[in-house]
Amino acid sequence: MANLTDALQQLREERERAQSQVEKLGSAISLLEDLVGRNGSRVVATSTRGGRVVSAAARRRMAAAQRARWAKVRTQSPTNGSAKSSGTATKRTLSAVARRKIAAAQRARWARVKAQQKKAA
């Protein structure tokens, strides 16, 4: 019987060593997954927003290009009929007759809607 209890004790110790090794491997795997990402692509942990990483010099070039684009837009006159972009849009007003026609048409639309609702109920 002593041999069986010794064997049982050795098996239990071996199981504890194996469990601790599995835990160590699990923590190492999770650490590597955090560094590399779940799908195998590299994740940059410098920003919470994600996206691509751009150097400071590239950001300066992008900003200069955007400033140049805006300057070009501001200097061009509105040739394609978009007076809204230059801020010189003229205010257009409707005549009283046109406003009455629009109001009458809207009243007719609402009357149709109310008649359909009354018919459905």
XYZ file of C-alpha atoms in Angstrom:
121
model
C 0.000 0.000 0.000
C 2.874 2.349 0.667
C 3.912 2.112 -2.987
C 0.418 3.142 -4.120
C 0.242 6.149 -1.810
C 3.724 7.253 -2.903
C 2.726 6.919 -6.557
C -0.491 8.849 -5.894
C 1.469 11.609 -4.151
C 3.934 11.847 -7.062
C 1.084 12.039 -9.578
C -0.545 14.870 -7.620
C 2.746 16.801 -7.481
C 3.232 16.278 -11.227
C -0.317 17.548 -11.859
C 0.372 20.713 -9.808
C 3.591 21.368 -11.752
C 1.751 20.856 -15.046
C -1.048 23.217 -13.984
C 1.413 25.951 -13.020
C 3.202 25.520 -16.344
C -0.115 25.747 -18.228
C -0.928 28.978 -16.363
C 2.487 30.414 -17.277
C 1.961 29.462 -20.918
C -1.507 31.023 -20.878
C -0.191 34.313 -19.532
C 2.619 34.323 -22.116
C 0.122 33.664 -24.924
C -2.195 36.437 -23.774
C 0.741 38.854 -23.550
C 1.818 38.031 -27.095
C -1.770 38.305 -28.353
C -2.010 41.791 -26.861
C 1.186 42.818 -28.636
C 0.389 41.271 -31.997
C -3.400 41.376 -32.068
C -5.958 38.629 -32.249
C -5.917 38.237 -36.029
C -2.148 38.297 -36.433
C -1.839 41.895 -37.599
C 0.400 44.174 -35.591
C -1.407 46.565 -33.291
C 0.141 49.884 -32.342
C -0.728 50.573 -28.723
C 0.316 54.230 -28.817
C -3.148 55.581 -29.544
C -6.595 54.648 -28.305
C -8.256 55.745 -31.543
C -6.415 53.264 -33.752
C -5.772 53.967 -37.399
C -2.487 54.552 -39.088
C 0.586 56.030 -37.499
C 1.859 59.146 -39.254
C 5.154 60.836 -38.506
C 5.336 64.463 -37.470
C 6.977 65.408 -40.764
C 4.206 63.710 -42.716
C 1.576 65.531 -40.624
C 3.293 68.838 -41.412
C 3.270 68.027 -45.145
C -0.401 67.018 -44.975
C -1.301 70.233 -43.142
C 0.591 72.362 -45.663
C -1.154 70.614 -48.542
C -4.548 71.172 -46.923
C -3.767 74.855 -46.351
C -2.805 75.147 -50.011
C -6.063 73.496 -51.086
C -8.111 75.906 -48.962
C -6.143 78.889 -50.261
C -6.860 77.763 -53.819
C -10.580 77.428 -53.052
C -10.676 80.891 -51.476
C -8.904 82.587 -54.385
C -11.064 81.019 -57.110
C -14.176 82.888 -58.061
C -17.449 80.902 -58.072
C -17.510 79.941 -61.745
C -19.692 76.851 -61.431
C -22.661 78.709 -59.970
C -21.947 77.889 -56.336
C -22.244 81.341 -54.833
C -22.626 79.656 -51.459
C -18.917 78.790 -51.229
C -17.712 82.389 -51.502
C -20.277 83.802 -49.085
C -21.773 86.264 -51.596
C -25.102 84.478 -52.049
C -28.007 86.798 -52.694
C -31.115 86.273 -50.602
C -34.083 85.214 -52.674
C -37.632 85.892 -51.513
C -40.897 84.426 -52.719
C -43.692 86.610 -53.897
C -46.904 86.666 -51.890
C -48.734 84.819 -54.680
C -46.147 82.025 -54.701
C -46.342 81.689 -50.912
C -50.159 81.433 -51.085
C -49.913 78.697 -53.755
C -47.425 76.703 -51.650
C -49.589 77.071 -48.538
C -52.717 75.950 -50.446
C -50.901 72.913 -51.815
C -49.677 71.998 -48.339
C -53.203 72.334 -46.898
C -54.485 70.032 -49.652
C -51.781 67.444 -48.851
C -52.664 67.494 -45.161
C -56.378 67.172 -45.993
C -55.600 64.024 -48.031
C -53.538 62.577 -45.182
C -56.278 63.247 -42.631
C -58.922 61.766 -44.943
C -56.872 58.582 -45.355
C -56.388 58.335 -41.588
C -60.126 58.800 -41.029
C -60.889 56.136 -43.649
C -58.423 53.666 -42.068
C -59.866 54.170 -38.573
